[in-house]
């Protein structure tokens, strides 16, 4: 196990380094001069030279990369041209919206998917199962931003129960903030719930066919005990893994959903940064999200072994 | 059961084929006929609900939504087709190279694929469009690149298992070169599984393109695109909900159709999955 973890850790570091190289190189192939992009075409040549020097653009590419990498290790993701603030602090402040949104969406996913998956598996090949499978197939096919628009239409424009967009901020009280996050979390969570429902159903169906479940039934245990105490616990191992792996899609999903609901999170920041040509912000956020996805995949991989002692690593 | 009757008996395949066929037909018809010019503005007729003159209603500029949905199908299908083409060619090439040469090249290529896999399509598109500017071609490249690791892993895995099979060993025994065995014997045998993956990726690419166009990074105006139509409709939702309904339905039907087609093909072409399902 220890050797496996070390090997995976080595691969993780290598992958993160590769990601940093990809992001760095993509940002350096910009047609035109980044200093010119920041200052505009009318800029004074002297100031242009100063900005180039400040950004380190006059140095060799490898030196620029190593400097940038050194900065990453100390939490320095660069400086925003537009906000005149460190990118790391900008990301940290926007995480106060994106983090709770992703967590709430994950909660919505679990609340919808696990009961539906259990119901479908325990009512296999009956109308309830078919209905849930149709729901799941539709859920996988629905664009989350369209679902968000439909939720705004129903619950904000017509029923007026929720705000159509914007964020009241945590300082105004958690209830107001949660109210602004609920519809976007529903849109994000519903789509993922469709995937997890299928996963829970198929995983539980597989476990229900195992011999130890037959033994539990054979010794006269109540069906409820067989399902919840014996079968479900084992079937949830793979569901937890898939839930973890969904986090990548969830973070990518927040980018679009934050634009639908005008939430001042990380996703909206990166979209605004593109139109403002604020490249360090784009670079920092893309790197941050990609690193989180890789790290979560790594942790899920390890968690899988801890949750299921039958799994042996070579 | 013959292969033909297996196709006919698979319900997901039949439904998927019908829905996917409907979208294809809509795109094909729009090449030479749409009820109105999709970009023609008619301000007096703006934000009308569905009716005999405009079955899907009109948008904020009085443009016919049905005509725009029809034309938008071409963009979505084109992005899907080209993005999957890019992802599949690049992925299969790298996967076969990794599987064939093994050793450090295999390790290096697979780590590169892992790194690209860390970028969801939207993120990769953000990175690319922030540098090259928005546009339909860039979204095709970004979406295609993000699918390359899926095809690479699939091609490599299949290559490794198939190269030990009797037909590959027999080809080796009669003196065929390694690359000829890979190209002529192993690759055609991985086609069924690649086609299934391509169909699923095609559906995902339509979804990704719609998302990117919604963000303003994909298809640019005045070309109609389903994602962009939804973005424009959102501002006028309190006046008329219809412009926000039909483009979304079109995306859902297309994605559902190709998803089901992928499921159906998997049932028909991959007997192992069929066995597990039973």
mmCIF file of N, CA and C in Angstrom, chain A residues 7 11 14-15 18-19 22-23 26-27 29-31 124 137-138 140-146 149-150 152-153 157-158 164 198 248-249 252 255-256 259-262 270-271 274 277 279 282-283 285-287 289-290 293-294 297, chain B residues 107-108 111-112 114-120 122-133 207 210-212 214-215 217 226-227 230-231 234 237-238 240-241 244-249 251-252 255-257 259-260 263 276-277:
data_model
loop_
_atom_site.group_PDB
_atom_site.id
_atom_site.type_symbol
_atom_site.label_atom_id
_atom_site.label_comp_id
_atom_site.label_asym_id
_atom_site.label_seq_id
_atom_site.Cartn_x
_atom_site.Cartn_y
_atom_site.Cartn_z
ATOM 1 N N UNK A 7 4.082 5.828 -5.319
ATOM 2 C CA UNK A 7 4.107 5.844 -6.781
ATOM 3 C C UNK A 7 3.054 6.801 -7.335
ATOM 4 N N UNK A 11 3.394 10.253 -9.548
ATOM 5 C CA UNK A 11 2.628 10.504 -10.774
ATOM 6 C C UNK A 11 1.844 11.811 -10.630
ATOM 7 N N UNK A 14 4.128 14.766 -11.065
ATOM 8 C CA UNK A 14 4.498 14.865 -12.475
ATOM 9 C C UNK A 14 3.346 15.468 -13.293
ATOM 10 N N UNK A 15 2.121 14.998 -13.019
ATOM 11 C CA UNK A 15 0.947 15.498 -13.746
ATOM 12 C C UNK A 15 0.738 16.987 -13.466
ATOM 13 N N UNK A 18 3.226 18.928 -15.407
ATOM 14 C CA UNK A 18 2.831 18.974 -16.824
ATOM 15 C C UNK A 18 1.721 19.999 -17.038
ATOM 16 N N UNK A 19 0.748 20.016 -16.112
ATOM 17 C CA UNK A 19 -0.356 20.982 -16.219
ATOM 18 C C UNK A 19 0.198 22.406 -16.161
ATOM 19 N N UNK A 22 1.730 23.232 -19.473
ATOM 20 C CA UNK A 22 0.708 23.486 -20.505
ATOM 21 C C UNK A 22 0.134 24.897 -20.333
ATOM 22 N N UNK A 23 -0.279 25.219 -19.085
ATOM 23 C CA UNK A 23 -0.899 26.528 -18.832
ATOM 24 C C UNK A 23 0.095 27.653 -19.139
ATOM 25 N N UNK A 26 0.699 27.903 -23.027
ATOM 26 C CA UNK A 26 -0.469 28.451 -23.745
ATOM 27 C C UNK A 26 -0.524 29.964 -23.564
ATOM 28 N N UNK A 27 -0.236 30.416 -22.342
ATOM 29 C CA UNK A 27 -0.293 31.852 -22.064
ATOM 30 C C UNK A 27 0.844 32.625 -22.734
ATOM 31 N N UNK A 29 2.037 31.890 -25.804
ATOM 32 C CA UNK A 29 1.967 31.894 -27.273
ATOM 33 C C UNK A 29 0.979 32.943 -27.782
ATOM 34 N N UNK A 30 0.572 33.826 -26.859
ATOM 35 C CA UNK A 30 -0.367 34.898 -27.239
ATOM 36 C C UNK A 30 0.190 35.683 -28.422
ATOM 37 N N UNK A 31 -0.639 35.856 -29.467
ATOM 38 C CA UNK A 31 -0.159 36.705 -30.557
ATOM 39 C C UNK A 31 -0.085 38.138 -30.036
ATOM 40 N N UNK A 124 -36.600 -3.287 -9.215
ATOM 41 C CA UNK A 124 -35.994 -3.561 -10.513
ATOM 42 C C UNK A 124 -37.022 -4.085 -11.526
ATOM 43 N N UNK A 137 -32.023 9.416 -17.616
ATOM 44 C CA UNK A 137 -31.583 9.632 -19.002
ATOM 45 C C UNK A 137 -31.832 11.087 -19.426
ATOM 46 N N UNK A 138 -33.004 11.625 -19.021
ATOM 47 C CA UNK A 138 -33.307 13.025 -19.354
ATOM 48 C C UNK A 138 -32.349 13.956 -18.620
ATOM 49 N N UNK A 140 -29.313 13.421 -17.670
ATOM 50 C CA UNK A 140 -27.968 13.416 -18.255
ATOM 51 C C UNK A 140 -27.938 14.292 -19.508
ATOM 52 N N UNK A 141 -29.087 14.371 -20.197
ATOM 53 C CA UNK A 141 -29.114 15.075 -21.488
ATOM 54 C C UNK A 141 -29.443 16.560 -21.370
ATOM 55 N N UNK A 142 -29.913 16.991 -20.215
ATOM 56 C CA UNK A 142 -30.352 18.390 -20.100
ATOM 57 C C UNK A 142 -29.139 19.300 -19.829
ATOM 58 N N UNK A 143 -28.972 20.386 -20.587
ATOM 59 C CA UNK A 143 -27.849 21.281 -20.284
ATOM 60 C C UNK A 143 -28.120 21.994 -18.958
ATOM 61 N N UNK A 144 -27.120 22.005 -18.056
ATOM 62 C CA UNK A 144 -27.392 22.550 -16.718
ATOM 63 C C UNK A 144 -27.722 24.039 -16.773
ATOM 64 N N UNK A 145 -27.148 24.755 -17.753
ATOM 65 C CA UNK A 145 -27.453 26.189 -17.790
ATOM 66 C C UNK A 145 -28.881 26.422 -18.271
ATOM 67 N N UNK A 146 -29.417 25.495 -19.110
ATOM 68 C CA UNK A 146 -30.818 25.629 -19.521
ATOM 69 C C UNK A 146 -31.732 25.323 -18.338
ATOM 70 N N UNK A 149 -31.889 28.318 -16.294
ATOM 71 C CA UNK A 149 -32.783 29.333 -16.869
ATOM 72 C C UNK A 149 -34.242 28.968 -16.581
ATOM 73 N N UNK A 150 -34.577 27.671 -16.734
ATOM 74 C CA UNK A 150 -35.956 27.232 -16.474
ATOM 75 C C UNK A 150 -36.318 27.431 -15.001
ATOM 76 N N UNK A 152 -35.067 29.712 -13.017
ATOM 77 C CA UNK A 152 -35.263 31.169 -12.833
ATOM 78 C C UNK A 152 -36.676 31.546 -13.305
ATOM 79 N N UNK A 153 -37.031 30.994 -14.486
ATOM 80 C CA UNK A 153 -38.342 31.295 -15.066
ATOM 81 C C UNK A 153 -39.470 30.881 -14.109
ATOM 82 N N UNK A 157 -39.156 34.334 -11.824
ATOM 83 C CA UNK A 157 -39.998 35.223 -12.643
ATOM 84 C C UNK A 157 -41.486 35.012 -12.302
ATOM 85 N N UNK A 158 -41.932 33.739 -12.288
ATOM 86 C CA UNK A 158 -43.365 33.478 -12.053
ATOM 87 C C UNK A 158 -43.716 33.408 -10.561
ATOM 88 N N UNK A 164 -33.743 36.170 -8.978
ATOM 89 C CA UNK A 164 -33.412 35.684 -10.325
ATOM 90 C C UNK A 164 -31.901 35.611 -10.529
ATOM 91 N N UNK A 198 -28.071 6.432 -11.520
ATOM 92 C CA UNK A 198 -27.765 5.248 -12.335
ATOM 93 C C UNK A 198 -26.709 4.393 -11.660
ATOM 94 N N UNK A 248 -14.813 17.396 -10.510
ATOM 95 C CA UNK A 248 -14.211 18.119 -11.635
ATOM 96 C C UNK A 248 -15.278 18.763 -12.498
ATOM 97 N N UNK A 249 -16.269 17.943 -12.888
ATOM 98 C CA UNK A 249 -17.368 18.435 -13.704
ATOM 99 C C UNK A 249 -18.144 19.516 -12.972
ATOM 100 N N UNK A 252 -16.277 22.776 -13.150
ATOM 101 C CA UNK A 252 -16.430 23.327 -14.503
ATOM 102 C C UNK A 252 -17.850 23.850 -14.676
ATOM 103 N N UNK A 255 -18.662 27.379 -13.523
ATOM 104 C CA UNK A 255 -18.250 28.492 -14.402
ATOM 105 C C UNK A 255 -19.458 28.995 -15.192
ATOM 106 N N UNK A 256 -20.248 28.043 -15.753
ATOM 107 C CA UNK A 256 -21.405 28.450 -16.552
ATOM 108 C C UNK A 256 -22.553 28.896 -15.645
ATOM 109 N N UNK A 259 -22.470 32.319 -14.347
ATOM 110 C CA UNK A 259 -22.833 33.327 -15.343
ATOM 111 C C UNK A 259 -24.347 33.406 -15.497
ATOM 112 N N UNK A 260 -25.034 32.245 -15.413
ATOM 113 C CA UNK A 260 -26.502 32.240 -15.544
ATOM 114 C C UNK A 260 -27.124 33.032 -14.395
ATOM 115 N N UNK A 261 -26.597 32.848 -13.169
ATOM 116 C CA UNK A 261 -27.214 33.463 -11.993
ATOM 117 C C UNK A 261 -26.465 34.731 -11.528
ATOM 118 N N UNK A 262 -25.535 35.218 -12.329
ATOM 119 C CA UNK A 262 -24.758 36.421 -11.990
ATOM 120 C C UNK A 262 -24.167 36.326 -10.577
ATOM 121 N N UNK A 270 -13.471 34.342 -14.031
ATOM 122 C CA UNK A 270 -12.634 33.919 -15.155
ATOM 123 C C UNK A 270 -13.251 34.365 -16.489
ATOM 124 N N UNK A 271 -14.575 34.347 -16.586
ATOM 125 C CA UNK A 271 -15.221 34.780 -17.835
ATOM 126 C C UNK A 271 -15.014 36.291 -18.041
ATOM 127 N N UNK A 274 -11.494 37.000 -19.190
ATOM 128 C CA UNK A 274 -11.234 36.778 -20.616
ATOM 129 C C UNK A 274 -11.572 38.041 -21.403
ATOM 130 N N UNK A 277 -9.081 40.717 -20.881
ATOM 131 C CA UNK A 277 -7.728 40.258 -21.241
ATOM 132 C C UNK A 277 -6.817 40.238 -20.010
ATOM 133 N N UNK A 279 -4.944 38.206 -18.268
ATOM 134 C CA UNK A 279 -4.415 36.856 -18.447
ATOM 135 C C UNK A 279 -3.922 36.182 -17.160
ATOM 136 N N UNK A 282 -6.875 34.481 -15.603
ATOM 137 C CA UNK A 282 -7.296 33.282 -16.345
ATOM 138 C C UNK A 282 -6.327 32.144 -16.039
ATOM 139 N N UNK A 283 -5.049 32.447 -16.127
ATOM 140 C CA UNK A 283 -4.005 31.444 -15.888
ATOM 141 C C UNK A 283 -4.132 30.860 -14.474
ATOM 142 N N UNK A 285 -6.736 30.823 -12.349
ATOM 143 C CA UNK A 285 -7.962 30.064 -12.078
ATOM 144 C C UNK A 285 -7.935 28.716 -12.795
ATOM 145 N N UNK A 286 -7.496 28.721 -14.057
ATOM 146 C CA UNK A 286 -7.441 27.451 -14.809
ATOM 147 C C UNK A 286 -6.505 26.482 -14.091
ATOM 148 N N UNK A 287 -5.367 26.981 -13.666
ATOM 149 C CA UNK A 287 -4.393 26.138 -12.969
ATOM 150 C C UNK A 287 -4.982 25.626 -11.656
ATOM 151 N N UNK A 289 -8.187 25.232 -10.757
ATOM 152 C CA UNK A 289 -9.254 24.232 -10.942
ATOM 153 C C UNK A 289 -8.662 22.894 -11.396
ATOM 154 N N UNK A 290 -7.734 22.944 -12.362
ATOM 155 C CA UNK A 290 -7.133 21.699 -12.846
ATOM 156 C C UNK A 290 -6.407 20.979 -11.715
ATOM 157 N N UNK A 293 -8.885 19.289 -9.401
ATOM 158 C CA UNK A 293 -9.443 18.078 -10.012
ATOM 159 C C UNK A 293 -8.447 16.916 -9.889
ATOM 160 N N UNK A 294 -7.192 17.172 -10.215
ATOM 161 C CA UNK A 294 -6.172 16.117 -10.145
ATOM 162 C C UNK A 294 -5.998 15.630 -8.697
ATOM 163 N N UNK A 297 -9.017 13.526 -7.630
ATOM 164 C CA UNK A 297 -8.945 12.188 -8.249
ATOM 165 C C UNK A 297 -7.955 11.305 -7.498
ATOM 166 N N UNK B 107 4.721 5.745 -20.876
ATOM 167 C CA UNK B 107 4.593 6.468 -19.602
ATOM 168 C C UNK B 107 4.421 7.971 -19.863
ATOM 169 N N UNK B 108 5.262 8.529 -20.748
ATOM 170 C CA UNK B 108 5.223 9.978 -21.013
ATOM 171 C C UNK B 108 3.893 10.378 -21.650
ATOM 172 N N UNK B 111 1.010 10.147 -19.155
ATOM 173 C CA UNK B 111 1.035 11.246 -18.164
ATOM 174 C C UNK B 111 0.514 12.533 -18.817
ATOM 175 N N UNK B 112 0.891 12.736 -20.100
ATOM 176 C CA UNK B 112 0.407 13.919 -20.811
ATOM 177 C C UNK B 112 -1.118 13.851 -20.930
ATOM 178 N N UNK B 114 -3.105 12.274 -18.888
ATOM 179 C CA UNK B 114 -3.641 12.535 -17.542
ATOM 180 C C UNK B 114 -3.728 14.037 -17.291
ATOM 181 N N UNK B 115 -2.669 14.756 -17.731
ATOM 182 C CA UNK B 115 -2.641 16.201 -17.502
ATOM 183 C C UNK B 115 -3.765 16.886 -18.279
ATOM 184 N N UNK B 116 -3.962 16.474 -19.543
ATOM 185 C CA UNK B 116 -5.038 17.086 -20.345
ATOM 186 C C UNK B 116 -6.402 16.693 -19.762
ATOM 187 N N UNK B 117 -6.466 15.461 -19.223
ATOM 188 C CA UNK B 117 -7.726 14.980 -18.648
ATOM 189 C C UNK B 117 -8.131 15.832 -17.429
ATOM 190 N N UNK B 118 -7.132 16.505 -16.829
ATOM 191 C CA UNK B 118 -7.426 17.383 -15.694
ATOM 192 C C UNK B 118 -8.209 18.624 -16.101
ATOM 193 N N UNK B 119 -8.244 18.892 -17.405
ATOM 194 C CA UNK B 119 -8.982 20.071 -17.881
ATOM 195 C C UNK B 119 -10.334 19.649 -18.449
ATOM 196 N N UNK B 120 -11.432 19.988 -17.793
ATOM 197 C CA UNK B 120 -12.721 19.756 -18.449
ATOM 198 C C UNK B 120 -12.805 20.615 -19.713
ATOM 199 N N UNK B 122 -14.725 22.815 -20.875
ATOM 200 C CA UNK B 122 -14.982 24.253 -20.702
ATOM 201 C C UNK B 122 -13.705 24.970 -20.277
ATOM 202 N N UNK B 123 -12.965 24.340 -19.376
ATOM 203 C CA UNK B 123 -11.739 24.949 -18.858
ATOM 204 C C UNK B 123 -10.685 25.083 -19.961
ATOM 205 N N UNK B 124 -10.565 24.024 -20.755
ATOM 206 C CA UNK B 124 -9.594 24.043 -21.849
ATOM 207 C C UNK B 124 -9.990 25.121 -22.869
ATOM 208 N N UNK B 125 -11.297 25.229 -23.120
ATOM 209 C CA UNK B 125 -11.785 26.235 -24.064
ATOM 210 C C UNK B 125 -11.507 27.625 -23.530
ATOM 211 N N UNK B 126 -11.651 27.805 -22.214
ATOM 212 C CA UNK B 126 -11.378 29.107 -21.602
ATOM 213 C C UNK B 126 -9.916 29.466 -21.809
ATOM 214 N N UNK B 127 -9.056 28.478 -21.592
ATOM 215 C CA UNK B 127 -7.622 28.701 -21.761
ATOM 216 C C UNK B 127 -7.307 29.083 -23.208
ATOM 217 N N UNK B 128 -7.897 28.329 -24.149
ATOM 218 C CA UNK B 128 -7.586 28.558 -25.564
ATOM 219 C C UNK B 128 -8.191 29.875 -26.061
ATOM 220 N N UNK B 129 -9.455 30.125 -25.709
ATOM 221 C CA UNK B 129 -10.093 31.346 -26.217
ATOM 222 C C UNK B 129 -9.534 32.604 -25.551
ATOM 223 N N UNK B 130 -9.002 32.455 -24.326
ATOM 224 C CA UNK B 130 -8.430 33.645 -23.684
ATOM 225 C C UNK B 130 -7.184 34.092 -24.446
ATOM 226 N N UNK B 131 -6.562 33.165 -25.141
ATOM 227 C CA UNK B 131 -5.358 33.487 -25.896
ATOM 228 C C UNK B 131 -5.691 33.807 -27.358
ATOM 229 N N UNK B 132 -6.494 32.956 -27.982
ATOM 230 C CA UNK B 132 -6.747 33.105 -29.420
ATOM 231 C C UNK B 132 -8.023 33.879 -29.734
ATOM 232 N N UNK B 133 -8.814 34.187 -28.700
ATOM 233 C CA UNK B 133 -10.084 34.873 -28.934
ATOM 234 C C UNK B 133 -11.194 33.867 -29.167
ATOM 235 N N UNK B 207 -23.298 19.355 -26.081
ATOM 236 C CA UNK B 207 -23.567 20.001 -24.790
ATOM 237 C C UNK B 207 -22.481 21.050 -24.479
ATOM 238 N N UNK B 210 -22.793 24.143 -26.703
ATOM 239 C CA UNK B 210 -23.894 25.002 -26.269
ATOM 240 C C UNK B 210 -23.459 25.837 -25.068
ATOM 241 N N UNK B 211 -22.753 25.205 -24.128
ATOM 242 C CA UNK B 211 -22.270 25.911 -22.936
ATOM 243 C C UNK B 211 -21.294 27.016 -23.310
ATOM 244 N N UNK B 212 -20.376 26.711 -24.214
ATOM 245 C CA UNK B 212 -19.377 27.712 -24.616
ATOM 246 C C UNK B 212 -20.032 28.876 -25.354
ATOM 247 N N UNK B 214 -23.060 29.827 -24.924
ATOM 248 C CA UNK B 214 -23.794 30.579 -23.900
ATOM 249 C C UNK B 214 -22.857 31.593 -23.240
ATOM 250 N N UNK B 215 -21.605 31.165 -23.003
ATOM 251 C CA UNK B 215 -20.628 32.049 -22.350
ATOM 252 C C UNK B 215 -20.049 33.081 -23.314
ATOM 253 N N UNK B 217 -18.122 32.238 -25.879
ATOM 254 C CA UNK B 217 -16.802 31.795 -26.340
ATOM 255 C C UNK B 217 -16.888 30.936 -27.598
ATOM 256 N N UNK B 226 -27.547 27.386 -30.581
ATOM 257 C CA UNK B 226 -28.533 27.120 -29.528
ATOM 258 C C UNK B 226 -28.137 27.756 -28.192
ATOM 259 N N UNK B 227 -26.860 27.639 -27.832
ATOM 260 C CA UNK B 227 -26.389 28.192 -26.559
ATOM 261 C C UNK B 227 -26.526 29.702 -26.523
ATOM 262 N N UNK B 230 -30.052 30.968 -26.101
ATOM 263 C CA UNK B 230 -30.519 30.918 -24.712
ATOM 264 C C UNK B 230 -29.996 32.118 -23.919
ATOM 265 N N UNK B 231 -28.752 32.489 -24.171
ATOM 266 C CA UNK B 231 -28.161 33.636 -23.472
ATOM 267 C C UNK B 231 -28.965 34.903 -23.785
ATOM 268 N N UNK B 234 -32.487 35.009 -22.184
ATOM 269 C CA UNK B 234 -32.573 35.159 -20.728
ATOM 270 C C UNK B 234 -32.939 36.588 -20.315
ATOM 271 N N UNK B 237 -36.822 37.153 -20.558
ATOM 272 C CA UNK B 237 -37.666 36.061 -20.082
ATOM 273 C C UNK B 237 -38.957 36.534 -19.421
ATOM 274 N N UNK B 238 -38.902 37.687 -18.763
ATOM 275 C CA UNK B 238 -40.129 38.150 -18.098
ATOM 276 C C UNK B 238 -41.156 38.663 -19.113
ATOM 277 N N UNK B 240 -41.309 37.245 -22.521
ATOM 278 C CA UNK B 240 -41.723 36.046 -23.261
ATOM 279 C C UNK B 240 -40.788 34.880 -22.933
ATOM 280 N N UNK B 241 -41.344 33.766 -22.436
ATOM 281 C CA UNK B 241 -40.470 32.640 -22.072
ATOM 282 C C UNK B 241 -40.045 31.797 -23.275
ATOM 283 N N UNK B 244 -36.547 31.150 -24.628
ATOM 284 C CA UNK B 244 -35.665 30.410 -23.714
ATOM 285 C C UNK B 244 -36.041 28.936 -23.639
ATOM 286 N N UNK B 245 -37.111 28.545 -24.320
ATOM 287 C CA UNK B 245 -37.579 27.161 -24.198
ATOM 288 C C UNK B 245 -37.103 26.296 -25.368
ATOM 289 N N UNK B 246 -37.373 26.754 -26.596
ATOM 290 C CA UNK B 246 -37.145 25.867 -27.759
ATOM 291 C C UNK B 246 -35.660 25.547 -28.038
ATOM 292 N N UNK B 247 -34.742 26.524 -27.953
ATOM 293 C CA UNK B 247 -33.337 26.131 -28.183
ATOM 294 C C UNK B 247 -32.853 25.102 -27.154
ATOM 295 N N UNK B 248 -33.305 25.260 -25.902
ATOM 296 C CA UNK B 248 -32.922 24.307 -24.849
ATOM 297 C C UNK B 248 -33.470 22.918 -25.150
ATOM 298 N N UNK B 249 -34.733 22.890 -25.610
ATOM 299 C CA UNK B 249 -35.348 21.593 -25.978
ATOM 300 C C UNK B 249 -34.563 20.938 -27.110
ATOM 301 N N UNK B 251 -31.386 21.269 -27.781
ATOM 302 C CA UNK B 251 -30.126 20.707 -27.250
ATOM 303 C C UNK B 251 -30.435 19.380 -26.568
ATOM 304 N N UNK B 252 -31.500 19.377 -25.730
ATOM 305 C CA UNK B 252 -31.812 18.172 -24.965
ATOM 306 C C UNK B 252 -32.147 16.997 -25.889
ATOM 307 N N UNK B 255 -28.877 15.767 -27.559
ATOM 308 C CA UNK B 255 -27.989 15.056 -26.619
ATOM 309 C C UNK B 255 -28.613 13.716 -26.222
ATOM 310 N N UNK B 256 -29.912 13.746 -25.927
ATOM 311 C CA UNK B 256 -30.616 12.508 -25.556
ATOM 312 C C UNK B 256 -30.510 11.482 -26.689
ATOM 313 N N UNK B 257 -30.748 11.945 -27.909
ATOM 314 C CA UNK B 257 -30.706 11.056 -29.067
ATOM 315 C C UNK B 257 -29.355 10.366 -29.207
ATOM 316 N N UNK B 259 -26.939 10.155 -26.956
ATOM 317 C CA UNK B 259 -26.643 9.343 -25.764
ATOM 318 C C UNK B 259 -27.277 7.963 -25.884
ATOM 319 N N UNK B 260 -28.563 7.938 -26.266
ATOM 320 C CA UNK B 260 -29.275 6.666 -26.397
ATOM 321 C C UNK B 260 -28.681 5.817 -27.514
ATOM 322 N N UNK B 263 -25.740 4.193 -26.074
ATOM 323 C CA UNK B 263 -26.167 3.083 -25.190
ATOM 324 C C UNK B 263 -26.583 1.879 -26.022
ATOM 325 N N UNK B 276 -23.474 -8.350 -18.526
ATOM 326 C CA UNK B 276 -23.571 -7.746 -17.199
ATOM 327 C C UNK B 276 -24.963 -7.194 -16.948
ATOM 328 N N UNK B 277 -25.538 -6.598 -17.976
ATOM 329 C CA UNK B 277 -26.865 -5.997 -17.815
ATOM 330 C C UNK B 277 -27.912 -7.054 -17.525
#
